[in-house]
């Protein structure tokens, strides 16, 4: 497809379980961002990749959150030992420009994560 | 730290009328960018308009225009000739233009409903 693809669209997990969220950016996009959007809030930055390098992970809320992009295309956001406060929509965005400024960031539909 | 404030949680407008969404921000940066994003119920964020802080001229994109008041740190969005398809959440976003990750800092959003 032409856009950013995220899977699964919905994920329900029990507290304490590990989850993995996938992002397929637009082909050729070097920059990839993850954002967390809590209910009724705007998205908040989690982490940024330039190709396979994770250049900024300052937004990750705890060491339970881990992201990777090993081949510079698909990215996975992993959350270990999930807690109820992790419930949110996780958005992925990609851009063709370095660091996502000159060209706009294109967003996926997000993964809605619910922790029971 | 930068902050973005949207003080109108919800707004409504009659079809074909004009509506203005408010946004204020706080930053000590001199080089930055401001954006309005639209998030329809399907959740995919779409860029509406972008403004470079160093440009005095207000950005326009068809029916969408901004009123950028740099000294007041205000960045409002005007939608003219509102259409039913404009119904969505609208997020104001800030991005610093200096070194570092070009990540968005979003406001909490304004839910706009266009009435037939």
mmCIF file of C-alpha atoms in Angstrom:
data_model
loop_
_atom_site.group_PDB
_atom_site.id
_atom_site.type_symbol
_atom_site.label_atom_id
_atom_site.label_comp_id
_atom_site.label_asym_id
_atom_site.label_seq_id
_atom_site.Cartn_x
_atom_site.Cartn_y
_atom_site.Cartn_z
ATOM 1 C CA UNK A 1 0.000 0.000 0.000
ATOM 2 C CA UNK A 2 0.943 3.623 -0.343
ATOM 3 C CA UNK A 3 0.492 4.616 3.285
ATOM 4 C CA UNK A 4 1.891 3.744 6.690
ATOM 5 C CA UNK A 5 0.493 0.421 7.827
ATOM 6 C CA UNK A 6 0.167 -0.615 11.463
ATOM 7 C CA UNK A 7 -0.832 -3.947 12.912
ATOM 8 C CA UNK A 8 -2.727 -5.133 14.736
ATOM 9 C CA UNK A 9 -5.424 -2.501 14.582
ATOM 10 C CA UNK A 10 -6.656 -3.512 18.035
ATOM 11 C CA UNK A 11 -4.867 -5.396 20.776
ATOM 12 C CA UNK A 12 -6.252 -6.533 24.102
ATOM 13 C CA UNK A 13 -3.855 -7.936 26.667
ATOM 14 C CA UNK A 14 -3.937 -8.840 30.315
ATOM 15 C CA UNK A 15 -1.856 -6.867 32.729
ATOM 16 C CA UNK A 16 1.620 -8.323 32.907
ATOM 17 C CA UNK A 17 1.671 -9.697 29.352
ATOM 18 C CA UNK A 18 4.143 -8.591 26.711
ATOM 19 C CA UNK A 19 2.883 -7.049 23.468
ATOM 20 C CA UNK A 20 4.450 -6.216 20.119
ATOM 21 C CA UNK A 21 3.128 -3.572 17.758
ATOM 22 C CA UNK A 22 4.234 -3.409 14.156
ATOM 23 C CA UNK A 23 4.717 -0.472 11.805
ATOM 24 C CA UNK A 24 5.310 -0.687 8.055
ATOM 25 C CA UNK A 25 6.400 2.766 6.902
ATOM 26 C CA UNK A 26 6.041 4.129 3.418
ATOM 27 C CA UNK A 27 8.649 2.477 1.236
ATOM 28 C CA UNK A 28 11.911 4.408 1.170
ATOM 29 C CA UNK A 29 11.114 6.633 4.130
ATOM 30 C CA UNK A 30 14.209 7.088 6.245
ATOM 31 C CA UNK A 31 12.579 8.624 9.308
ATOM 32 C CA UNK A 32 10.199 6.705 11.550
ATOM 33 C CA UNK A 33 8.490 7.985 14.675
ATOM 34 C CA UNK A 34 6.363 6.367 17.371
ATOM 35 C CA UNK A 35 3.792 8.359 19.326
ATOM 36 C CA UNK A 36 1.461 7.390 22.180
ATOM 37 C CA UNK A 37 -2.027 8.896 22.244
ATOM 38 C CA UNK A 38 -3.954 8.475 25.474
ATOM 39 C CA UNK A 39 -7.723 8.864 25.430
ATOM 40 C CA UNK A 40 -8.698 12.499 24.994
ATOM 41 C CA UNK A 41 -5.120 13.652 24.560
ATOM 42 C CA UNK A 42 -2.843 14.617 21.736
ATOM 43 C CA UNK A 43 -0.128 12.213 20.620
ATOM 44 C CA UNK A 44 3.095 12.235 22.613
ATOM 45 C CA UNK A 45 6.483 11.410 21.156
ATOM 46 C CA UNK A 46 8.061 8.117 22.136
ATOM 47 C CA UNK A 47 11.035 7.443 19.895
ATOM 48 C CA UNK A 48 12.641 8.210 16.538
ATOM 49 C CA UNK A 49 14.609 6.132 14.020
ATOM 50 C CA UNK A 50 16.709 7.299 11.128
ATOM 51 C CA UNK A 51 16.985 4.181 9.016
ATOM 52 C CA UNK A 52 17.988 1.461 11.483
ATOM 53 C CA UNK A 53 19.510 3.822 14.039
ATOM 54 C CA UNK A 54 17.433 4.805 17.036
ATOM 55 C CA UNK A 55 18.528 8.409 17.437
ATOM 56 C CA UNK A 56 16.074 9.521 20.086
ATOM 57 C CA UNK A 57 14.291 7.457 22.696
ATOM 58 C CA UNK A 58 13.724 10.251 25.158
ATOM 59 C CA UNK A 59 9.939 9.796 25.130
ATOM 60 C CA UNK A 60 9.847 6.141 26.136
ATOM 61 C CA UNK A 61 8.086 6.198 29.524
ATOM 62 C CA UNK A 62 9.971 3.321 31.112
ATOM 63 C CA UNK A 63 12.435 0.544 30.424
ATOM 64 C CA UNK A 64 9.453 -1.719 29.735
ATOM 65 C CA UNK A 65 9.179 -0.001 26.350
ATOM 66 C CA UNK A 66 11.532 -1.078 23.614
ATOM 67 C CA UNK A 67 11.565 -0.278 19.897
ATOM 68 C CA UNK A 68 13.609 -1.586 17.017
ATOM 69 C CA UNK A 69 13.973 -1.160 13.281
ATOM 70 C CA UNK A 70 16.692 -3.661 12.422
ATOM 71 C CA UNK A 71 16.719 -3.336 8.634
ATOM 72 C CA UNK A 72 15.686 0.284 8.387
ATOM 73 C CA UNK A 73 12.153 -0.434 7.230
ATOM 74 C CA UNK A 74 9.628 -2.242 9.463
ATOM 75 C CA UNK A 75 9.637 -1.207 13.103
ATOM 76 C CA UNK A 76 8.338 -2.976 16.181
ATOM 77 C CA UNK A 77 7.371 -1.364 19.459
ATOM 78 C CA UNK A 78 7.457 -3.851 22.314
ATOM 79 C CA UNK A 79 5.974 -3.324 25.734
ATOM 80 C CA UNK A 80 6.929 -5.760 28.452
ATOM 81 C CA UNK A 81 4.930 -6.518 31.584
ATOM 82 C CA UNK A 82 2.083 -4.291 30.437
ATOM 83 C CA UNK A 83 0.230 -2.114 32.919
ATOM 84 C CA UNK A 84 -3.169 -0.453 32.701
ATOM 85 C CA UNK A 85 -1.635 2.955 32.112
ATOM 86 C CA UNK A 86 -0.158 1.599 28.868
ATOM 87 C CA UNK A 87 -3.664 1.573 27.367
ATOM 88 C CA UNK A 88 -3.577 4.039 24.484
ATOM 89 C CA UNK A 89 -3.432 4.342 20.732
ATOM 90 C CA UNK A 90 0.091 3.914 19.430
ATOM 91 C CA UNK A 91 0.758 5.868 16.259
ATOM 92 C CA UNK A 92 3.583 5.368 13.825
ATOM 93 C CA UNK A 93 4.678 8.066 11.376
ATOM 94 C CA UNK A 94 7.267 8.086 8.629
ATOM 95 C CA UNK A 95 8.931 10.763 6.554
ATOM 96 C CA UNK A 96 11.186 10.786 3.524
ATOM 97 C CA UNK A 97 13.412 13.474 5.008
ATOM 98 C CA UNK A 98 16.084 13.114 7.643
ATOM 99 C CA UNK A 99 14.536 13.734 11.044
ATOM 100 C CA UNK A 100 11.146 14.487 9.534
ATOM 101 C CA UNK A 101 11.194 18.225 8.915
ATOM 102 C CA UNK A 102 11.519 19.050 5.231
ATOM 103 C CA UNK A 103 8.892 16.511 4.290
ATOM 104 C CA UNK A 104 5.766 15.934 6.351
ATOM 105 C CA UNK A 105 5.322 12.988 8.649
ATOM 106 C CA UNK A 106 2.717 10.542 7.360
ATOM 107 C CA UNK A 107 0.769 8.758 10.061
ATOM 108 C CA UNK A 108 -0.684 5.283 10.192
ATOM 109 C CA UNK A 109 -4.123 4.433 11.580
ATOM 110 C CA UNK A 110 -2.614 3.383 14.890
ATOM 111 C CA UNK A 111 -2.924 0.378 17.160
ATOM 112 C CA UNK A 112 -5.431 0.684 19.967
ATOM 113 C CA UNK A 113 -3.993 -1.169 22.964
ATOM 114 C CA UNK A 114 -6.251 -2.061 25.872
ATOM 115 C CA UNK A 115 -4.785 -3.571 29.020
ATOM 116 C CA UNK A 116 -7.240 -5.422 31.243
ATOM 117 C CA UNK B 1 10.106 22.882 27.566
ATOM 118 C CA UNK B 2 7.624 23.662 24.853
ATOM 119 C CA UNK B 3 3.895 23.446 25.469
ATOM 120 C CA UNK B 4 0.889 23.708 23.184
ATOM 121 C CA UNK B 5 -2.543 24.700 24.483
ATOM 122 C CA UNK B 6 -5.876 24.294 22.751
ATOM 123 C CA UNK B 7 -8.523 25.810 24.971
ATOM 124 C CA UNK B 8 -11.582 24.737 22.995
ATOM 125 C CA UNK B 9 -12.309 21.032 23.573
ATOM 126 C CA UNK B 10 -15.321 21.060 21.244
ATOM 127 C CA UNK B 11 -16.761 23.357 18.620
ATOM 128 C CA UNK B 12 -19.520 23.198 16.073
ATOM 129 C CA UNK B 13 -20.239 25.152 12.921
ATOM 130 C CA UNK B 14 -22.949 25.184 10.325
ATOM 131 C CA UNK B 15 -22.089 23.901 6.909
ATOM 132 C CA UNK B 16 -20.738 26.681 4.638
ATOM 133 C CA UNK B 17 -19.937 28.913 7.610
ATOM 134 C CA UNK B 18 -16.504 29.927 8.888
ATOM 135 C CA UNK B 19 -14.946 28.707 12.117
ATOM 136 C CA UNK B 20 -11.721 29.541 13.925
ATOM 137 C CA UNK B 21 -9.843 27.128 16.171
ATOM 138 C CA UNK B 22 -7.464 28.580 18.733
ATOM 139 C CA UNK B 23 -3.978 27.489 19.681
ATOM 140 C CA UNK B 24 -1.330 29.063 21.867
ATOM 141 C CA UNK B 25 2.145 27.790 22.536
ATOM 142 C CA UNK B 26 5.067 28.516 24.762
ATOM 143 C CA UNK B 27 8.682 28.285 23.711
ATOM 144 C CA UNK B 28 11.997 30.036 24.102
ATOM 145 C CA UNK B 29 13.106 28.848 20.669
ATOM 146 C CA UNK B 30 13.453 31.349 17.844
ATOM 147 C CA UNK B 31 13.429 28.796 15.039
ATOM 148 C CA UNK B 32 10.370 26.555 14.963
ATOM 149 C CA UNK B 33 7.444 25.344 12.937
ATOM 150 C CA UNK B 34 3.742 25.127 13.655
ATOM 151 C CA UNK B 35 1.218 22.737 12.211
ATOM 152 C CA UNK B 36 -2.445 21.891 12.211
ATOM 153 C CA UNK B 37 -3.337 18.242 11.839
ATOM 154 C CA UNK B 38 -6.766 16.758 11.274
ATOM 155 C CA UNK B 39 -7.740 13.383 12.718
ATOM 156 C CA UNK B 40 -11.035 12.071 11.325
ATOM 157 C CA UNK B 41 -12.848 9.273 13.135
ATOM 158 C CA UNK B 42 -10.769 6.712 11.209
ATOM 159 C CA UNK B 43 -7.818 8.014 13.284
ATOM 160 C CA UNK B 44 -5.275 8.698 10.527
ATOM 161 C CA UNK B 45 -3.672 12.068 11.156
ATOM 162 C CA UNK B 46 -3.578 14.298 8.088
ATOM 163 C CA UNK B 47 -1.521 17.456 7.733
ATOM 164 C CA UNK B 48 -3.742 20.474 7.119
ATOM 165 C CA UNK B 49 -1.313 23.358 7.108
ATOM 166 C CA UNK B 50 2.196 24.312 8.174
ATOM 167 C CA UNK B 51 3.755 27.625 9.171
ATOM 168 C CA UNK B 52 7.427 28.468 9.491
ATOM 169 C CA UNK B 53 8.029 30.856 12.381
ATOM 170 C CA UNK B 54 10.495 32.940 10.372
ATOM 171 C CA UNK B 55 7.844 33.718 7.771
ATOM 172 C CA UNK B 56 5.625 36.691 8.505
ATOM 173 C CA UNK B 57 3.071 35.779 5.876
ATOM 174 C CA UNK B 58 0.272 33.593 7.114
ATOM 175 C CA UNK B 59 0.019 30.197 5.440
ATOM 176 C CA UNK B 60 -3.058 29.304 3.405
ATOM 177 C CA UNK B 61 -4.222 26.045 1.861
ATOM 178 C CA UNK B 62 -7.459 26.406 -0.064
ATOM 179 C CA UNK B 63 -10.202 26.850 2.557
ATOM 180 C CA UNK B 64 -7.737 26.662 5.438
ATOM 181 C CA UNK B 65 -5.699 29.607 6.656
ATOM 182 C CA UNK B 66 -3.850 30.526 9.806
ATOM 183 C CA UNK B 67 -3.480 33.659 11.864
ATOM 184 C CA UNK B 68 0.067 33.486 13.195
ATOM 185 C CA UNK B 69 0.846 36.031 15.891
ATOM 186 C CA UNK B 70 4.443 35.344 16.852
ATOM 187 C CA UNK B 71 4.729 37.875 19.656
ATOM 188 C CA UNK B 72 1.549 36.588 21.237
ATOM 189 C CA UNK B 73 2.543 32.972 20.544
ATOM 190 C CA UNK B 74 -0.810 32.357 18.951
ATOM 191 C CA UNK B 75 -1.572 30.163 15.948
ATOM 192 C CA UNK B 76 -5.252 29.915 15.066
ATOM 193 C CA UNK B 77 -6.794 27.964 12.201
ATOM 194 C CA UNK B 78 -9.601 29.399 10.133
ATOM 195 C CA UNK B 79 -11.769 27.079 8.085
ATOM 196 C CA UNK B 80 -13.894 28.837 5.492
ATOM 197 C CA UNK B 81 -16.945 27.381 3.770
ATOM 198 C CA UNK B 82 -17.040 24.490 6.239
ATOM 199 C CA UNK B 83 -17.930 21.101 4.802
ATOM 200 C CA UNK B 84 -19.296 17.980 6.449
ATOM 201 C CA UNK B 85 -15.984 16.271 5.723
ATOM 202 C CA UNK B 86 -14.232 18.758 7.962
ATOM 203 C CA UNK B 87 -15.736 17.032 10.988
ATOM 204 C CA UNK B 88 -12.730 15.714 12.929
ATOM 205 C CA UNK B 89 -10.354 16.290 15.804
ATOM 206 C CA UNK B 90 -7.932 19.087 15.049
ATOM 207 C CA UNK B 91 -4.532 19.146 16.681
ATOM 208 C CA UNK B 92 -2.166 22.053 16.817
ATOM 209 C CA UNK B 93 1.480 21.004 16.892
ATOM 210 C CA UNK B 94 4.868 22.597 17.499
ATOM 211 C CA UNK B 95 8.209 21.459 16.150
ATOM 212 C CA UNK B 96 11.528 23.010 17.041
ATOM 213 C CA UNK B 97 13.643 23.886 14.047
ATOM 214 C CA UNK B 98 17.064 23.699 15.583
ATOM 215 C CA UNK B 99 19.195 20.625 16.070
ATOM 216 C CA UNK B 100 17.766 17.456 17.475
ATOM 217 C CA UNK B 101 14.813 15.308 16.609
ATOM 218 C CA UNK B 102 12.079 16.981 14.622
ATOM 219 C CA UNK B 103 9.302 15.609 16.767
ATOM 220 C CA UNK B 104 5.858 17.060 17.168
ATOM 221 C CA UNK B 105 4.542 18.444 20.415
ATOM 222 C CA UNK B 106 0.781 18.301 20.145
ATOM 223 C CA UNK B 107 -2.000 20.098 21.941
ATOM 224 C CA UNK B 108 -4.954 18.219 23.399
ATOM 225 C CA UNK B 109 -7.103 18.826 20.346
ATOM 226 C CA UNK B 110 -10.396 20.460 19.407
ATOM 227 C CA UNK B 111 -13.284 18.297 18.277
ATOM 228 C CA UNK B 112 -15.021 20.077 15.415
ATOM 229 C CA UNK B 113 -18.452 19.085 14.247
ATOM 230 C CA UNK B 114 -19.865 20.514 11.048
ATOM 231 C CA UNK B 115 -23.646 20.575 11.102
ATOM 232 C CA UNK B 116 -25.802 20.092 8.019
#
